Amino acid sequence: MATLTQLSPAVREKYEPVIGLEVHVQLLTATKIFCSCSTRFGAPPNTNVCPVCLGLPGALPVLNRKAVKFAVLAAQALNCQIRETSIFARKNYFYPDLPKGYQISQFDKPVAEHGWIEIPCPGGTTRRIGITRLHLEEDAGKSIHDGFPAAAASTLIDLNRSGVPLAEIVSEPDMRSPQEAYEYLTLLKEIILYTGVSDCNMEEGSLRCDANVSVRPRGQEKFGTKTEIKNVNSFRFIRDALEYEIERQIEIIESGERIHQETRLYNSAEGKTYSMRSKEQAHDYRYFPEPDLLPLVVDARWQAEIRHTLPELPEARRRRMVAEYGITEQDAQVLTVTRTLADQFEEAAKAAKNPKRVANLVQGELMGRLKAKGLEIEQSPVSMKGVAMSADLLESKTISGKILKDLYDKAFENGEDFPVVYEREKPQQVTDSAAIEKIIDEVIAASPKQLEQYRGGKTTLIGFFVGQVMKASKGQASPEMVNDLLKSKLG
Ligand SMILES: [Zn+2]
């Protein structure tokens, strides 16, 4: 982690960080917010453009209804109040990737305000982080500084992204540590993903985050001067950047100097932030109501209609799954990491006799193998139906854990589902007690030293004997029978 080595923990402890986050999420509409151009990522530069998103004079914006619906849905998931009448405003600034010279955004009347989410804290408690507002706006284009031959001498502009719909989610300055900022972002992303309004893909820029951070002596009410860290491309880097920036600010204050309000960039390779420009104030943008758009009205009826489509959110889902399937909170945490995984788990849990066993198999047998192969749950060769079947076979003791592992290995090797592999291999568990006893006798005869120790009181050696018998039976002996028979023979 990035640290300035000079700062002693005692000095660091004197100050309290204050952090607020601004998150932009790209809404998953097929077309842009004010025109019918495609929002598809990765198209050749400047092919998804028209007079509206190029900002040509006289072109008129038409609001995308789905973008509004998605923004309202996200706002409802974040416990915001929806404003019945909100206003689009022009945010004026010059930048090469903004041909109009202004961005259509929302200013003093955003579509939603006064929300909150509860982030997990150490010790199993939670802390409520306020969400000041969620507003709709259009994205700007993109300046390209490398990747093309001509880029060596000049900057290229791609306007495919110009006019892509964004929801900007602004938090209250409620976070008090980089870790809390990390938790907030993780939970926010999880909630947005559950609503389905964005894919939150940071590599493709569909989730971007700016952080405002200041420090103040502990106990002081008044906020210190803040700096803004822009466009950091992973949550881990944001945590590191904040860590660095907090220490930098404390050092400046400790040396008797003042913090300058400015925008800073984070260099992840060096673990440091650098000054980019002095921070703009809202009045620098000369906001005024967008004259080409009517006020946006989301009446109570439409709000209710949208709320009706709100899915069960991660926290509520975890609580229900713990109660419904008898799984642990830890299981629920892992199994709800994405909505798809949770859906798939529930499908298997409902089909199987013992849902807890399904939870164990998904985590113990499926996820590790998926990770090793670099696969997503959707690409798993073993379907949830297959997981449910394997859980039932284990439950009825038709196969042992060892055989199950082998079958999963084969399924992943061949890219086949569990039932296919099982039907072909049809591994039978040996439940013939005479056959198992014969193996046990052989194992005991071959391990006189362990036998003596066991009879001398070292009963934990039972595990050794079970292991040897299972190995000798190529994993096919019923572990339960092996245990019972061994105990009686050894005893
Ligand atoms: Zn367009």
CSV table of C-alpha atoms and ligand atoms in Angstrom, one decimal:
chain,number,residue,atom,x,y,z
A,1,MET,CA,0.0,0.0,0.0
A,2,ALA,CA,1.2,3.5,-0.8
A,3,THR,CA,2.5,5.3,2.3
A,4,LEU,CA,4.7,8.2,3.0
A,5,THR,CA,7.2,6.7,5.4
A,6,GLN,CA,7.8,9.9,7.5
A,7,LEU,CA,4.4,10.0,9.1
A,8,SER,CA,4.3,8.4,12.5
A,9,PRO,CA,1.1,6.5,13.5
A,10,ALA,CA,0.7,8.9,16.4
A,11,VAL,CA,0.5,11.9,14.1
A,12,ARG,CA,-1.8,10.1,11.7
A,13,GLU,CA,-4.1,9.3,14.6
A,14,LYS,CA,-4.5,13.0,15.4
A,15,TYR,CA,-6.5,13.5,12.2
A,16,GLU,CA,-9.8,12.3,10.9
A,17,PRO,CA,-10.2,11.8,7.1
A,18,VAL,CA,-13.5,12.9,5.5
A,19,ILE,CA,-14.3,11.2,2.2
A,20,GLY,CA,-17.1,11.6,-0.3
A,21,LEU,CA,-17.5,9.8,-3.6
A,22,GLU,CA,-18.9,10.6,-7.0
A,23,VAL,CA,-19.7,7.6,-9.1
A,24,HIS,CA,-20.7,7.6,-12.7
A,25,VAL,CA,-22.5,4.5,-14.0
A,26,GLN,CA,-23.3,4.0,-17.6
A,27,LEU,CA,-26.9,3.0,-18.1
A,28,LEU,CA,-27.4,-0.1,-20.2
A,29,THR,CA,-29.7,1.4,-22.8
A,30,ALA,CA,-29.3,0.3,-26.5
A,31,THR,CA,-29.3,3.9,-27.6
A,32,LYS,CA,-27.9,7.2,-26.3
A,33,ILE,CA,-29.7,9.5,-24.0
A,34,PHE,CA,-30.7,12.2,-26.5
A,35,CYS,CA,-30.5,10.5,-29.9
A,36,SER,CA,-31.0,7.1,-31.4
A,37,CYS,CA,-27.3,6.3,-31.9
A,38,SER,CA,-26.0,2.9,-30.6
A,39,THR,CA,-24.2,2.8,-27.3
A,40,ARG,CA,-22.3,-0.4,-28.2
A,41,PHE,CA,-18.8,-0.4,-26.8
A,42,GLY,CA,-15.9,-1.1,-29.2
A,43,ALA,CA,-17.3,0.2,-32.5
A,44,PRO,CA,-14.8,1.9,-34.9
A,45,PRO,CA,-14.2,5.5,-33.8
A,46,ASN,CA,-16.8,8.1,-34.7
A,47,THR,CA,-19.3,5.6,-36.3
A,48,ASN,CA,-22.0,5.8,-33.6
A,49,VAL,CA,-22.7,9.5,-34.1
A,50,CYS,CA,-25.3,11.9,-35.5
A,51,PRO,CA,-25.9,15.6,-35.5
A,52,VAL,CA,-27.3,15.5,-32.0
A,53,CYS,CA,-24.4,13.8,-30.3
A,54,LEU,CA,-21.9,15.5,-32.5
A,55,GLY,CA,-23.3,18.8,-31.1
A,56,LEU,CA,-24.1,20.3,-34.5
A,57,PRO,CA,-25.9,23.6,-34.4
A,58,GLY,CA,-29.7,23.3,-34.5
A,59,ALA,CA,-29.9,19.6,-33.6
A,60,LEU,CA,-32.5,18.9,-30.9
A,61,PRO,CA,-32.2,16.4,-28.1
A,62,VAL,CA,-35.0,13.9,-27.4
A,63,LEU,CA,-34.9,12.2,-24.0
A,64,ASN,CA,-34.6,8.4,-23.9
A,65,ARG,CA,-37.4,7.1,-21.7
A,66,LYS,CA,-35.5,3.9,-20.8
A,67,ALA,CA,-32.6,6.0,-19.4
A,68,VAL,CA,-35.0,7.7,-17.1
A,69,LYS,CA,-36.5,4.4,-16.0
A,70,PHE,CA,-33.1,3.0,-15.3
A,71,ALA,CA,-32.0,6.1,-13.3
A,72,VAL,CA,-35.2,6.0,-11.2
A,73,LEU,CA,-34.8,2.2,-10.6
A,74,ALA,CA,-31.2,2.7,-9.4
A,75,ALA,CA,-32.3,5.6,-7.2
A,76,GLN,CA,-35.0,3.5,-5.6
A,77,ALA,CA,-32.5,0.7,-4.9
A,78,LEU,CA,-30.4,3.3,-3.2
A,79,ASN,CA,-33.3,4.5,-1.0
A,80,CYS,CA,-33.5,7.9,-2.7
A,81,GLN,CA,-36.6,10.1,-2.9
A,82,ILE,CA,-37.6,10.6,-6.5
A,83,ARG,CA,-38.3,14.2,-7.5
A,84,GLU,CA,-41.5,14.4,-9.5
A,85,THR,CA,-40.3,17.3,-11.7
A,86,SER,CA,-36.6,17.5,-12.4
A,87,ILE,CA,-34.7,19.9,-14.7
A,88,PHE,CA,-32.0,19.3,-17.2
A,89,ALA,CA,-29.3,22.0,-17.2
A,90,ARG,CA,-26.3,23.0,-19.3
A,91,LYS,CA,-23.0,22.6,-17.7
A,92,ASN,CA,-20.7,24.8,-19.7
A,93,TYR,CA,-17.0,24.1,-20.2
A,94,PHE,CA,-14.6,23.7,-23.0
A,95,TYR,CA,-12.9,20.5,-23.8
A,96,PRO,CA,-11.8,19.0,-27.1
A,97,ASP,CA,-14.1,15.9,-26.6
A,98,LEU,CA,-17.1,18.1,-25.9
A,99,PRO,CA,-18.0,19.7,-29.3
A,100,LYS,CA,-21.1,21.5,-28.0
A,101,GLY,CA,-19.2,23.4,-25.4
A,102,TYR,CA,-21.6,22.2,-22.7
A,103,GLN,CA,-22.8,18.9,-21.2
A,104,ILE,CA,-26.5,18.3,-20.6
A,105,SER,CA,-26.7,17.3,-16.9
A,106,GLN,CA,-28.9,18.2,-13.9
A,107,PHE,CA,-28.0,20.8,-11.4
A,108,ASP,CA,-30.3,22.1,-8.6
A,109,LYS,CA,-33.2,19.8,-9.4
A,110,PRO,CA,-31.8,16.3,-9.9
A,111,VAL,CA,-34.1,13.3,-10.5
A,112,ALA,CA,-33.4,11.8,-7.1
A,113,GLU,CA,-32.0,12.8,-3.7
A,114,HIS,CA,-31.6,11.9,0.0
A,115,GLY,CA,-30.7,8.2,-0.3
A,116,TRP,CA,-28.5,6.0,1.7
A,117,ILE,CA,-26.8,2.6,1.8
A,118,GLU,CA,-25.5,0.6,4.8
A,119,ILE,CA,-22.0,-0.6,4.6
A,120,PRO,CA,-20.5,-3.4,6.6
A,121,CYS,CA,-18.1,-2.4,9.4
A,122,PRO,CA,-15.7,-4.5,11.5
A,123,GLY,CA,-17.5,-6.5,14.3
A,124,GLY,CA,-20.5,-7.3,12.2
A,125,THR,CA,-22.1,-3.8,12.5
A,126,THR,CA,-23.1,-1.5,9.7
A,127,ARG,CA,-22.9,2.2,9.0
A,128,ARG,CA,-25.3,4.3,7.0
A,129,ILE,CA,-23.7,6.4,4.2
A,130,GLY,CA,-25.8,9.1,2.8
A,131,ILE,CA,-26.4,9.6,-0.9
A,132,THR,CA,-26.9,13.3,-1.6
A,133,ARG,CA,-28.3,12.9,-5.1
A,134,LEU,CA,-28.5,10.8,-8.3
A,135,HIS,CA,-28.8,12.7,-11.5
A,136,LEU,CA,-28.9,12.0,-15.2
A,137,GLU,CA,-26.4,13.3,-17.7
A,138,GLU,CA,-24.8,12.6,-21.0
A,139,ASP,CA,-21.2,11.4,-21.3
A,140,ALA,CA,-18.6,13.4,-23.3
A,141,GLY,CA,-16.4,11.9,-26.0
A,142,LYS,CA,-13.0,10.4,-25.5
A,143,SER,CA,-9.6,11.9,-26.2
A,144,ILE,CA,-7.2,9.2,-27.5
A,145,HIS,CA,-3.5,9.8,-26.8
A,146,ASP,CA,-2.1,6.4,-28.0
A,147,GLY,CA,-2.8,3.3,-30.0
A,148,PHE,CA,-3.0,4.9,-33.4
A,149,PRO,CA,0.0,6.0,-35.6
A,150,ALA,CA,-1.3,9.6,-35.8
A,151,ALA,CA,-1.6,9.7,-32.0
A,152,ALA,CA,2.2,10.2,-31.7
A,153,ALA,CA,1.9,13.8,-32.9
A,154,SER,CA,-1.6,14.7,-32.0
A,155,THR,CA,-4.6,13.8,-29.8
A,156,LEU,CA,-7.5,12.0,-31.6
A,157,ILE,CA,-11.1,12.4,-30.6
A,158,ASP,CA,-13.7,9.5,-30.6
A,159,LEU,CA,-17.3,10.8,-30.1
A,160,ASN,CA,-18.9,7.3,-29.9
A,161,ARG,CA,-19.3,7.8,-26.2
A,162,SER,CA,-20.7,11.3,-26.6
A,163,GLY,CA,-24.3,11.2,-25.4
A,164,VAL,CA,-24.1,7.9,-23.7
A,165,PRO,CA,-26.5,8.0,-20.7
A,166,LEU,CA,-24.9,8.2,-17.2
A,167,ALA,CA,-26.3,8.3,-13.7
A,168,GLU,CA,-24.0,10.2,-11.4
A,169,ILE,CA,-24.4,9.1,-7.8
A,170,VAL,CA,-23.0,11.6,-5.3
A,171,SER,CA,-22.4,10.5,-1.7
A,172,GLU,CA,-22.5,12.6,1.4
A,173,PRO,CA,-19.0,13.2,2.9
A,174,ASP,CA,-19.8,10.4,5.4
A,175,MET,CA,-16.9,8.0,5.0
A,176,ARG,CA,-14.1,8.2,7.5
A,177,SER,CA,-11.5,5.8,6.1
A,178,PRO,CA,-10.3,4.5,2.8
A,179,GLN,CA,-11.6,1.1,3.8
A,180,GLU,CA,-15.1,2.5,4.3
A,181,ALA,CA,-14.8,4.1,0.8
A,182,TYR,CA,-13.9,0.7,-0.6
A,183,GLU,CA,-16.8,-1.0,1.2
A,184,TYR,CA,-19.2,1.7,-0.1
A,185,LEU,CA,-18.1,1.2,-3.7
A,186,THR,CA,-18.2,-2.5,-3.5
A,187,LEU,CA,-21.8,-2.5,-2.1
A,188,LEU,CA,-22.9,0.3,-4.5
A,189,LYS,CA,-21.6,-1.7,-7.5
A,190,GLU,CA,-23.3,-4.9,-6.2
A,191,ILE,CA,-26.7,-3.1,-5.8
A,192,ILE,CA,-26.5,-1.5,-9.3
A,193,LEU,CA,-25.6,-4.8,-10.8
A,194,TYR,CA,-28.6,-6.4,-9.1
A,195,THR,CA,-30.9,-3.8,-10.6
A,196,GLY,CA,-29.5,-4.6,-14.0
A,197,VAL,CA,-29.3,-0.9,-15.1
A,198,SER,CA,-25.6,-1.1,-15.7
A,199,ASP,CA,-22.9,-3.7,-16.3
A,200,CYS,CA,-20.5,-1.6,-14.1
A,201,ASN,CA,-17.6,-2.7,-16.2
A,202,MET,CA,-14.7,-0.5,-15.0
A,203,GLU,CA,-12.4,-1.5,-17.9
A,204,GLU,CA,-14.9,-0.3,-20.5
A,205,GLY,CA,-15.5,2.8,-18.4
A,206,SER,CA,-19.1,2.0,-17.5
A,207,LEU,CA,-18.3,2.7,-13.8
A,208,ARG,CA,-16.0,5.5,-12.9
A,209,CYS,CA,-15.2,7.1,-9.6
A,210,ASP,CA,-13.9,10.4,-8.3
A,211,ALA,CA,-13.1,10.8,-4.6
A,212,ASN,CA,-13.2,14.0,-2.5
A,213,VAL,CA,-11.0,13.8,0.5
A,214,SER,CA,-10.0,16.2,3.3
A,215,VAL,CA,-8.6,15.8,6.8
A,216,ARG,CA,-9.4,17.6,10.1
A,217,PRO,CA,-8.1,17.3,13.7
A,218,ARG,CA,-10.2,14.7,15.5
A,219,GLY,CA,-13.0,16.4,17.4
A,220,GLN,CA,-13.2,19.4,15.0
A,221,GLU,CA,-16.6,19.9,13.4
A,222,LYS,CA,-15.5,22.0,10.4
A,223,PHE,CA,-14.3,20.2,7.3
A,224,GLY,CA,-10.8,20.8,6.1
A,225,THR,CA,-10.0,21.8,2.5
A,226,LYS,CA,-10.6,19.0,0.1
A,227,THR,CA,-8.9,17.7,-2.9
A,228,GLU,CA,-10.5,15.6,-5.6
A,229,ILE,CA,-8.9,12.4,-7.0
A,230,LYS,CA,-10.1,11.7,-10.5
A,231,ASN,CA,-10.7,8.7,-12.7
A,232,VAL,CA,-9.0,5.9,-10.7
A,233,ASN,CA,-9.8,2.6,-12.5
A,234,SER,CA,-10.1,0.1,-9.7
A,235,PHE,CA,-11.6,0.1,-6.2
A,236,ARG,CA,-8.3,-1.1,-4.7
A,237,PHE,CA,-6.5,1.8,-6.4
A,238,ILE,CA,-9.0,4.2,-5.0
A,239,ARG,CA,-8.3,2.9,-1.5
A,240,ASP,CA,-4.6,3.2,-2.1
A,241,ALA,CA,-4.9,6.7,-3.6
A,242,LEU,CA,-7.0,7.9,-0.6
A,243,GLU,CA,-4.5,6.4,1.8
A,244,TYR,CA,-1.7,8.3,0.1
A,245,GLU,CA,-3.6,11.5,-0.2
A,246,ILE,CA,-4.6,11.5,3.5
A,247,GLU,CA,-1.0,11.2,4.5
A,248,ARG,CA,0.1,13.8,2.1
A,249,GLN,CA,-2.5,16.3,3.5
A,250,ILE,CA,-1.5,15.6,7.1
A,251,GLU,CA,2.1,16.2,6.3
A,252,ILE,CA,1.3,19.5,4.7
A,253,ILE,CA,-0.8,20.6,7.7
A,254,GLU,CA,1.8,19.4,10.2
A,255,SER,CA,4.5,21.4,8.4
A,256,GLY,CA,2.3,24.5,8.9
A,257,GLU,CA,1.3,24.9,5.3
A,258,ARG,CA,-2.2,24.9,3.7
A,259,ILE,CA,-4.0,22.5,1.5
A,260,HIS,CA,-5.0,23.8,-2.0
A,261,GLN,CA,-8.3,22.9,-3.3
A,262,GLU,CA,-7.4,21.1,-6.5
A,263,THR,CA,-8.0,18.0,-8.7
A,264,ARG,CA,-5.3,15.4,-8.5
A,265,LEU,CA,-4.5,12.3,-10.6
A,266,TYR,CA,-3.4,9.0,-9.1
A,267,ASN,CA,-0.4,7.2,-10.6
A,268,SER,CA,-0.9,3.5,-9.6
A,269,ALA,CA,2.6,2.5,-10.6
A,270,GLU,CA,4.1,5.0,-8.2
A,271,GLY,CA,1.3,4.9,-5.6
A,272,LYS,CA,1.2,8.7,-5.6
A,273,THR,CA,-1.3,11.5,-6.6
A,274,TYR,CA,-0.3,14.5,-8.7
A,275,SER,CA,-1.8,17.9,-9.1
A,276,MET,CA,-3.8,18.2,-12.3
A,277,ARG,CA,-5.5,21.5,-12.1
A,278,SER,CA,-7.2,23.8,-9.5
A,279,LYS,CA,-10.7,22.6,-8.7
A,280,GLU,CA,-13.6,24.2,-10.5
A,281,GLN,CA,-16.4,25.6,-8.5
A,282,ALA,CA,-20.0,25.1,-9.5
A,283,HIS,CA,-20.3,28.8,-10.6
A,284,ASP,CA,-17.4,28.2,-13.1
A,285,TYR,CA,-19.8,26.1,-15.1
A,286,ARG,CA,-22.5,28.7,-15.5
A,287,TYR,CA,-25.3,26.2,-15.2
A,288,PHE,CA,-28.6,27.2,-16.7
A,289,PRO,CA,-31.8,25.2,-17.6
A,290,GLU,CA,-31.5,23.4,-20.9
A,291,PRO,CA,-33.9,25.3,-23.2
A,292,ASP,CA,-34.3,22.4,-25.6
A,293,LEU,CA,-35.7,20.0,-23.1
A,294,LEU,CA,-39.0,20.1,-21.1
A,295,PRO,CA,-38.9,19.5,-17.4
A,296,LEU,CA,-38.7,15.8,-16.7
A,297,VAL,CA,-41.8,14.5,-14.9
A,298,VAL,CA,-41.8,11.2,-13.2
A,299,ASP,CA,-45.2,11.1,-11.5
A,300,ALA,CA,-46.3,8.9,-8.6
A,301,ARG,CA,-47.8,6.4,-10.9
A,302,TRP,CA,-44.7,5.9,-13.0
A,303,GLN,CA,-42.6,5.8,-9.9
A,304,ALA,CA,-44.7,2.9,-8.6
A,305,GLU,CA,-44.6,1.1,-11.9
A,306,ILE,CA,-40.8,1.3,-11.8
A,307,ARG,CA,-40.6,0.3,-8.2
A,308,HIS,CA,-42.6,-2.8,-9.1
A,309,THR,CA,-39.7,-4.0,-11.3
A,310,LEU,CA,-37.2,-3.6,-8.5
A,311,PRO,CA,-35.6,-7.0,-7.8
A,312,GLU,CA,-34.8,-8.3,-4.4
A,313,LEU,CA,-31.6,-6.5,-3.3
A,314,PRO,CA,-28.4,-8.3,-2.1
A,315,GLU,CA,-28.8,-7.7,1.6
A,316,ALA,CA,-32.4,-8.8,1.8
A,317,ARG,CA,-31.6,-11.8,-0.4
A,318,ARG,CA,-28.8,-12.9,1.9
A,319,ARG,CA,-31.1,-12.7,4.9
A,320,ARG,CA,-33.8,-14.7,3.2
A,321,MET,CA,-31.4,-17.3,1.8
A,322,VAL,CA,-29.9,-18.0,5.3
A,323,ALA,CA,-33.4,-18.5,6.7
A,324,GLU,CA,-34.7,-20.5,3.8
A,325,TYR,CA,-31.9,-22.9,3.0
A,326,GLY,CA,-30.1,-23.2,6.4
A,327,ILE,CA,-26.9,-21.9,5.0
A,328,THR,CA,-24.4,-19.7,6.9
A,329,GLU,CA,-24.0,-15.9,6.4
A,330,GLN,CA,-20.6,-16.6,4.9
A,331,ASP,CA,-22.2,-19.0,2.4
A,332,ALA,CA,-24.8,-16.3,1.6
A,333,GLN,CA,-22.1,-13.7,1.1
A,334,VAL,CA,-20.2,-15.8,-1.4
A,335,LEU,CA,-23.3,-17.1,-3.2
A,336,THR,CA,-24.9,-13.6,-3.8
A,337,VAL,CA,-21.8,-12.0,-5.2
A,338,THR,CA,-23.6,-11.7,-8.5
A,339,ARG,CA,-27.3,-12.0,-9.2
A,340,THR,CA,-26.7,-14.8,-11.7
A,341,LEU,CA,-24.8,-16.9,-9.1
A,342,ALA,CA,-27.5,-16.4,-6.6
A,343,ASP,CA,-30.2,-17.3,-9.1
A,344,GLN,CA,-28.3,-20.4,-10.1
A,345,PHE,CA,-27.7,-21.5,-6.5
A,346,GLU,CA,-31.3,-21.1,-5.6
A,347,GLU,CA,-32.4,-23.1,-8.6
A,348,ALA,CA,-30.1,-26.0,-7.5
A,349,ALA,CA,-31.0,-25.6,-3.8
A,350,LYS,CA,-34.7,-25.9,-4.6
A,351,ALA,CA,-34.1,-29.0,-6.7
A,352,ALA,CA,-31.8,-30.8,-4.2
A,353,LYS,CA,-32.7,-32.6,-1.0
A,354,ASN,CA,-30.2,-30.7,1.1
A,355,PRO,CA,-29.6,-27.1,0.2
A,356,LYS,CA,-26.7,-26.7,2.6
A,357,ARG,CA,-24.9,-29.5,0.7
A,358,VAL,CA,-25.5,-27.6,-2.5
A,359,ALA,CA,-24.0,-24.4,-1.0
A,360,ASN,CA,-20.9,-26.4,0.1
A,361,LEU,CA,-20.5,-28.0,-3.4
A,362,VAL,CA,-20.9,-24.7,-5.3
A,363,GLN,CA,-18.2,-23.1,-3.1
A,364,GLY,CA,-16.0,-26.2,-2.6
A,365,GLU,CA,-16.1,-28.0,-6.0
A,366,LEU,CA,-17.5,-25.5,-8.5
A,367,MET,CA,-16.1,-22.1,-7.9
A,368,GLY,CA,-12.4,-23.2,-7.4
A,369,ARG,CA,-12.5,-25.1,-10.7
A,370,LEU,CA,-14.2,-22.2,-12.5
A,371,LYS,CA,-11.5,-19.8,-11.2
A,372,ALA,CA,-8.7,-22.1,-12.2
A,373,LYS,CA,-10.1,-22.2,-15.7
A,374,GLY,CA,-10.9,-18.5,-15.8
A,375,LEU,CA,-14.6,-19.2,-16.4
A,376,GLU,CA,-17.6,-17.3,-15.3
A,377,ILE,CA,-20.5,-19.2,-13.7
A,378,GLU,CA,-22.5,-18.8,-16.9
A,379,GLN,CA,-19.7,-20.8,-18.7
A,380,SER,CA,-19.5,-23.6,-16.2
A,381,PRO,CA,-19.6,-27.1,-17.8
A,382,VAL,CA,-21.4,-28.4,-14.7
A,383,SER,CA,-24.9,-26.9,-14.6
A,384,MET,CA,-26.8,-26.2,-11.4
A,385,LYS,CA,-28.9,-29.2,-12.3
A,386,GLY,CA,-25.7,-31.2,-12.3
A,387,VAL,CA,-24.7,-29.7,-8.9
A,388,ALA,CA,-28.1,-30.6,-7.5
A,389,MET,CA,-27.8,-34.2,-8.8
A,390,SER,CA,-24.3,-34.6,-7.3
A,391,ALA,CA,-25.5,-33.2,-4.0
A,392,ASP,CA,-28.3,-35.8,-3.9
A,393,LEU,CA,-25.9,-38.7,-4.8
A,394,LEU,CA,-23.7,-37.6,-1.9
A,395,GLU,CA,-26.7,-37.2,0.4
A,396,SER,CA,-27.9,-40.7,-0.4
A,397,LYS,CA,-24.4,-42.0,0.0
A,398,THR,CA,-24.5,-43.5,-3.5
A,399,ILE,CA,-21.1,-41.9,-4.1
A,400,SER,CA,-18.3,-40.8,-1.8
A,401,GLY,CA,-16.8,-37.4,-1.6
A,402,LYS,CA,-13.6,-38.7,-3.3
A,403,ILE,CA,-15.6,-40.1,-6.3
A,404,LEU,CA,-17.5,-36.8,-6.5
A,405,LYS,CA,-14.3,-34.9,-6.8
A,406,ASP,CA,-13.1,-37.2,-9.5
A,407,LEU,CA,-16.3,-36.8,-11.4
A,408,TYR,CA,-16.1,-33.0,-11.2
A,409,ASP,CA,-12.5,-33.2,-12.4
A,410,LYS,CA,-13.6,-35.3,-15.4
A,411,ALA,CA,-16.5,-32.9,-16.1
A,412,PHE,CA,-14.2,-29.9,-16.2
A,413,GLU,CA,-11.5,-31.8,-18.3
A,414,ASN,CA,-14.1,-32.8,-20.9
A,415,GLY,CA,-16.3,-29.8,-20.7
A,416,GLU,CA,-19.3,-32.1,-19.9
A,417,ASP,CA,-22.1,-31.7,-17.4
A,418,PHE,CA,-22.1,-33.8,-14.2
A,419,PRO,CA,-25.0,-36.1,-15.2
A,420,VAL,CA,-23.3,-37.0,-18.5
A,421,VAL,CA,-20.1,-38.0,-16.7
A,422,TYR,CA,-21.9,-39.8,-14.0
A,423,GLU,CA,-24.0,-41.8,-16.5
A,424,ARG,CA,-20.9,-42.9,-18.4
A,425,GLU,CA,-18.7,-43.7,-15.4
A,426,LYS,CA,-21.4,-45.0,-13.2
A,427,PRO,CA,-19.0,-45.3,-10.3
A,428,GLN,CA,-20.4,-47.7,-7.7
A,429,GLN,CA,-19.7,-47.3,-4.1
A,430,VAL,CA,-18.5,-50.5,-2.4
A,431,THR,CA,-21.0,-51.3,0.3
A,432,ASP,CA,-20.2,-55.0,0.6
A,433,SER,CA,-19.0,-55.3,4.2
A,434,ALA,CA,-17.0,-58.5,3.5
A,435,ALA,CA,-15.1,-56.7,0.8
A,436,ILE,CA,-14.4,-53.7,3.0
A,437,GLU,CA,-13.4,-55.9,5.9
A,438,LYS,CA,-10.9,-57.6,3.7
A,439,ILE,CA,-9.2,-54.3,2.9
A,440,ILE,CA,-9.3,-53.2,6.5
A,441,ASP,CA,-7.5,-56.4,7.6
A,442,GLU,CA,-4.8,-55.8,5.0
A,443,VAL,CA,-4.3,-52.2,6.0
A,444,ILE,CA,-4.1,-53.1,9.7
A,445,ALA,CA,-1.7,-55.9,9.0
A,446,ALA,CA,0.5,-53.5,7.1
A,447,SER,CA,0.5,-50.8,9.9
A,448,PRO,CA,1.6,-52.5,13.1
A,449,LYS,CA,3.2,-49.4,14.5
A,450,GLN,CA,0.1,-47.2,14.0
A,451,LEU,CA,-2.1,-50.1,15.5
A,452,GLU,CA,0.0,-50.1,18.6
A,453,GLN,CA,-0.2,-46.3,19.0
A,454,TYR,CA,-3.9,-46.4,18.4
A,455,ARG,CA,-4.5,-49.1,21.0
A,456,GLY,CA,-2.2,-47.2,23.3
A,457,GLY,CA,-4.7,-44.3,23.3
A,458,LYS,CA,-3.8,-42.2,20.2
A,459,THR,CA,-7.3,-42.6,18.8
A,460,THR,CA,-6.8,-39.7,16.3
A,461,LEU,CA,-5.0,-42.2,14.2
A,462,ILE,CA,-8.4,-43.4,13.0
A,463,GLY,CA,-8.0,-40.8,10.3
A,464,PHE,CA,-4.9,-42.5,9.1
A,465,PHE,CA,-6.6,-45.8,8.9
A,466,VAL,CA,-9.6,-44.4,7.1
A,467,GLY,CA,-7.4,-42.7,4.6
A,468,GLN,CA,-5.4,-45.9,3.9
A,469,VAL,CA,-8.6,-48.0,3.4
A,470,MET,CA,-10.1,-45.4,1.1
A,471,LYS,CA,-6.9,-45.3,-0.9
A,472,ALA,CA,-6.8,-49.1,-1.2
A,473,SER,CA,-10.4,-49.1,-2.3
A,474,LYS,CA,-9.6,-46.4,-4.9
A,475,GLY,CA,-12.1,-44.1,-3.1
A,476,GLN,CA,-15.0,-46.5,-3.7
A,477,ALA,CA,-15.6,-47.8,-0.2
A,478,SER,CA,-18.4,-46.2,1.6
A,479,PRO,CA,-16.7,-43.9,4.1
A,480,GLU,CA,-19.4,-44.5,6.7
A,481,MET,CA,-19.0,-48.2,6.6
A,482,VAL,CA,-15.2,-47.9,6.7
A,483,ASN,CA,-15.4,-45.8,9.8
A,484,ASP,CA,-17.8,-48.2,11.6
A,485,LEU,CA,-16.0,-51.3,10.6
A,486,LEU,CA,-12.6,-49.8,11.5
A,487,LYS,CA,-13.7,-48.7,14.9
A,488,SER,CA,-15.0,-52.2,15.8
A,489,LYS,CA,-11.9,-53.9,14.5
A,490,LEU,CA,-9.4,-51.5,16.1
A,491,GLY,CA,-11.2,-51.3,19.3
B,1,ZN,ZN,-26.3,10.5,-32.0
